[in-house]
Amino acid sequence: MEELPPLNVLLTHLNWNLQRMAEMETQARTEYFRNAALQRYGFTFDSALRCIKAYAREQHESCESAEECLRLADSRGWLPKGTDWSEMLDAYVKMQPDSLAQHGDSIFEKLKTYHETFHTLYKRMADRS
């Protein structure tokens, strides 16, 4: 099991990742910046999962997989109503080097929505802590 710092520390890291992800939205739409934005999404996704896992640990619950953690966040109301978190998970999985060429552009087009979803998660988790 991954050793996690306290939730408030992880929320600070998530906020930093969200800021870096937002910076990518202002860049030129080149392959370089597309790939940088996709990488930022991966970092933000990982950071969000760590926050959810830390919350679960504090509540003597657990979520081991990304799917379990996103389901927990959804059940707690931290994601915007109607969020298709399975799509976000699928996009994250498809970001592997062997499938990025095929799926990178379609994932890139959804990054603004994913950013908004993670920003909502951050705000709602920060408000409760």
mmCIF file of C-alpha atoms in Angstrom:
data_model
loop_
_atom_site.group_PDB
_atom_site.id
_atom_site.type_symbol
_atom_site.label_atom_id
_atom_site.label_comp_id
_atom_site.label_asym_id
_atom_site.label_seq_id
_atom_site.Cartn_x
_atom_site.Cartn_y
_atom_site.Cartn_z
ATOM 1 C CA MET A 1 0.000 0.000 0.000
ATOM 2 C CA GLU A 2 1.318 3.438 -0.930
ATOM 3 C CA GLU A 3 2.443 5.588 1.975
ATOM 4 C CA LEU A 4 0.512 8.847 1.696
ATOM 5 C CA PRO A 5 1.111 12.191 3.385
ATOM 6 C CA PRO A 6 -1.851 13.898 5.094
ATOM 7 C CA LEU A 7 -4.802 14.902 2.952
ATOM 8 C CA ASN A 8 -4.140 18.646 3.340
ATOM 9 C CA VAL A 9 -0.654 18.188 1.857
ATOM 10 C CA LEU A 10 -2.041 16.129 -1.020
ATOM 11 C CA LEU A 11 -4.707 18.756 -1.702
ATOM 12 C CA THR A 12 -1.939 21.356 -2.019
ATOM 13 C CA HIS A 13 -0.233 19.140 -4.604
ATOM 14 C CA LEU A 14 -3.520 18.636 -6.461
ATOM 15 C CA ASN A 15 -4.070 22.392 -6.585
ATOM 16 C CA TRP A 16 -0.557 22.893 -7.979
ATOM 17 C CA ASN A 17 -1.181 20.238 -10.649
ATOM 18 C CA LEU A 18 -4.495 21.877 -11.548
ATOM 19 C CA GLN A 19 -2.737 25.206 -12.026
ATOM 20 C CA ARG A 20 -0.120 23.629 -14.299
ATOM 21 C CA MET A 21 -2.844 21.821 -16.240
ATOM 22 C CA ALA A 22 -4.699 25.116 -16.738
ATOM 23 C CA GLU A 23 -1.517 26.727 -18.065
ATOM 24 C CA MET A 24 -1.493 24.166 -20.861
ATOM 25 C CA GLU A 25 -4.833 25.496 -22.117
ATOM 26 C CA THR A 26 -3.168 28.791 -23.047
ATOM 27 C CA GLN A 27 -0.420 27.238 -25.172
ATOM 28 C CA ALA A 28 -0.300 26.859 -28.929
ATOM 29 C CA ARG A 29 -1.885 23.696 -30.259
ATOM 30 C CA THR A 30 1.297 21.981 -31.309
ATOM 31 C CA GLU A 31 2.198 18.333 -30.831
ATOM 32 C CA TYR A 32 4.704 19.331 -28.157
ATOM 33 C CA PHE A 33 2.136 21.226 -26.072
ATOM 34 C CA ARG A 34 -0.532 18.584 -26.716
ATOM 35 C CA ASN A 35 1.783 15.966 -25.255
ATOM 36 C CA ALA A 36 2.701 18.256 -22.358
ATOM 37 C CA ALA A 37 -0.999 18.832 -21.625
ATOM 38 C CA LEU A 38 -1.673 15.086 -21.713
ATOM 39 C CA GLN A 39 1.213 14.524 -19.328
ATOM 40 C CA ARG A 40 -0.256 17.174 -16.991
ATOM 41 C CA TYR A 41 -3.579 15.328 -17.116
ATOM 42 C CA GLY A 42 -1.812 12.153 -16.024
ATOM 43 C CA PHE A 43 -0.127 13.942 -13.120
ATOM 44 C CA THR A 44 -3.406 15.576 -12.075
ATOM 45 C CA PHE A 45 -5.286 12.270 -12.314
ATOM 46 C CA ASP A 46 -2.674 10.570 -10.109
ATOM 47 C CA SER A 47 -2.762 13.443 -7.626
ATOM 48 C CA ALA A 48 -6.567 13.322 -7.414
ATOM 49 C CA LEU A 49 -6.466 9.588 -6.730
ATOM 50 C CA ARG A 50 -3.974 10.119 -3.919
ATOM 51 C CA CYS A 51 -6.326 12.674 -2.345
ATOM 52 C CA ILE A 52 -9.258 10.279 -2.529
ATOM 53 C CA LYS A 53 -7.152 7.452 -1.074
ATOM 54 C CA ALA A 54 -5.998 9.687 1.784
ATOM 55 C CA TYR A 55 -9.589 10.623 2.552
ATOM 56 C CA ALA A 56 -10.581 6.956 2.511
ATOM 57 C CA ARG A 57 -7.701 6.167 4.889
ATOM 58 C CA GLU A 58 -8.860 8.928 7.279
ATOM 59 C CA GLN A 59 -12.365 7.448 7.248
ATOM 60 C CA HIS A 60 -11.088 3.888 7.758
ATOM 61 C CA GLU A 61 -12.283 3.001 4.283
ATOM 62 C CA SER A 62 -10.274 1.958 1.289
ATOM 63 C CA CYS A 63 -10.151 2.370 -2.431
ATOM 64 C CA GLU A 64 -7.384 0.440 -4.057
ATOM 65 C CA SER A 65 -8.119 0.862 -7.750
ATOM 66 C CA ALA A 66 -8.711 4.058 -9.682
ATOM 67 C CA GLU A 67 -12.238 2.852 -10.397
ATOM 68 C CA GLU A 68 -12.980 2.329 -6.697
ATOM 69 C CA CYS A 69 -11.591 5.753 -5.832
ATOM 70 C CA LEU A 70 -13.548 7.564 -8.534
ATOM 71 C CA ARG A 71 -16.700 5.708 -7.492
ATOM 72 C CA LEU A 72 -16.080 6.813 -3.886
ATOM 73 C CA ALA A 73 -15.563 10.443 -4.969
ATOM 74 C CA ASP A 74 -18.765 10.300 -6.992
ATOM 75 C CA SER A 75 -20.735 8.808 -4.095
ATOM 76 C CA ARG A 76 -19.440 11.545 -1.779
ATOM 77 C CA GLY A 77 -20.619 14.240 -4.200
ATOM 78 C CA TRP A 78 -17.139 15.553 -4.961
ATOM 79 C CA LEU A 79 -17.552 15.204 -8.711
ATOM 80 C CA PRO A 80 -19.976 17.362 -10.669
ATOM 81 C CA LYS A 81 -23.381 15.743 -11.014
ATOM 82 C CA GLY A 82 -23.494 13.478 -14.050
ATOM 83 C CA THR A 83 -19.713 13.157 -14.421
ATOM 84 C CA ASP A 84 -18.724 10.235 -16.600
ATOM 85 C CA TRP A 85 -15.740 9.294 -14.462
ATOM 86 C CA SER A 86 -15.366 6.024 -16.366
ATOM 87 C CA GLU A 87 -14.555 8.096 -19.476
ATOM 88 C CA MET A 88 -11.866 9.945 -17.536
ATOM 89 C CA LEU A 89 -10.423 6.636 -16.348
ATOM 90 C CA ASP A 90 -10.522 5.233 -19.866
ATOM 91 C CA ALA A 91 -8.688 8.309 -21.171
ATOM 92 C CA TYR A 92 -6.040 7.897 -18.489
ATOM 93 C CA VAL A 93 -5.541 4.232 -19.389
ATOM 94 C CA LYS A 94 -5.250 5.094 -23.098
ATOM 95 C CA MET A 95 -2.384 7.480 -22.424
ATOM 96 C CA GLN A 96 0.136 4.655 -22.578
ATOM 97 C CA PRO A 97 2.896 5.219 -25.158
ATOM 98 C CA ASP A 98 1.651 2.403 -27.392
ATOM 99 C CA SER A 99 -1.857 3.900 -27.714
ATOM 100 C CA LEU A 100 -1.196 7.625 -27.316
ATOM 101 C CA ALA A 101 -0.709 8.199 -31.038
ATOM 102 C CA GLN A 102 -4.139 6.718 -31.691
ATOM 103 C CA HIS A 103 -6.031 8.370 -28.807
ATOM 104 C CA GLY A 104 -4.020 11.488 -27.916
ATOM 105 C CA ASP A 105 -6.003 13.997 -29.968
ATOM 106 C CA SER A 106 -9.412 12.813 -28.723
ATOM 107 C CA ILE A 107 -8.206 12.879 -25.104
ATOM 108 C CA PHE A 108 -6.667 16.322 -25.612
ATOM 109 C CA GLU A 109 -10.027 17.689 -26.796
ATOM 110 C CA LYS A 110 -11.618 16.690 -23.466
ATOM 111 C CA LEU A 111 -8.921 18.068 -21.171
ATOM 112 C CA LYS A 112 -10.790 21.275 -20.365
ATOM 113 C CA THR A 113 -13.763 19.243 -19.127
ATOM 114 C CA TYR A 114 -11.490 16.917 -17.161
ATOM 115 C CA HIS A 115 -9.749 19.923 -15.618
ATOM 116 C CA GLU A 116 -13.091 21.375 -14.522
ATOM 117 C CA THR A 117 -14.065 18.040 -13.001
ATOM 118 C CA PHE A 118 -10.828 17.756 -11.030
ATOM 119 C CA HIS A 119 -11.103 21.391 -9.962
ATOM 120 C CA THR A 120 -14.568 20.672 -8.560
ATOM 121 C CA LEU A 121 -13.191 17.604 -6.777
ATOM 122 C CA TYR A 122 -10.407 19.714 -5.302
ATOM 123 C CA LYS A 123 -12.772 22.484 -4.100
ATOM 124 C CA ARG A 124 -15.241 20.068 -2.562
ATOM 125 C CA MET A 125 -12.547 18.049 -0.806
ATOM 126 C CA ALA A 126 -10.754 21.181 0.411
ATOM 127 C CA ASP A 127 -14.019 22.583 1.779
ATOM 128 C CA ARG A 128 -14.584 19.469 3.864
ATOM 129 C CA SER A 129 -11.088 19.305 5.337
#
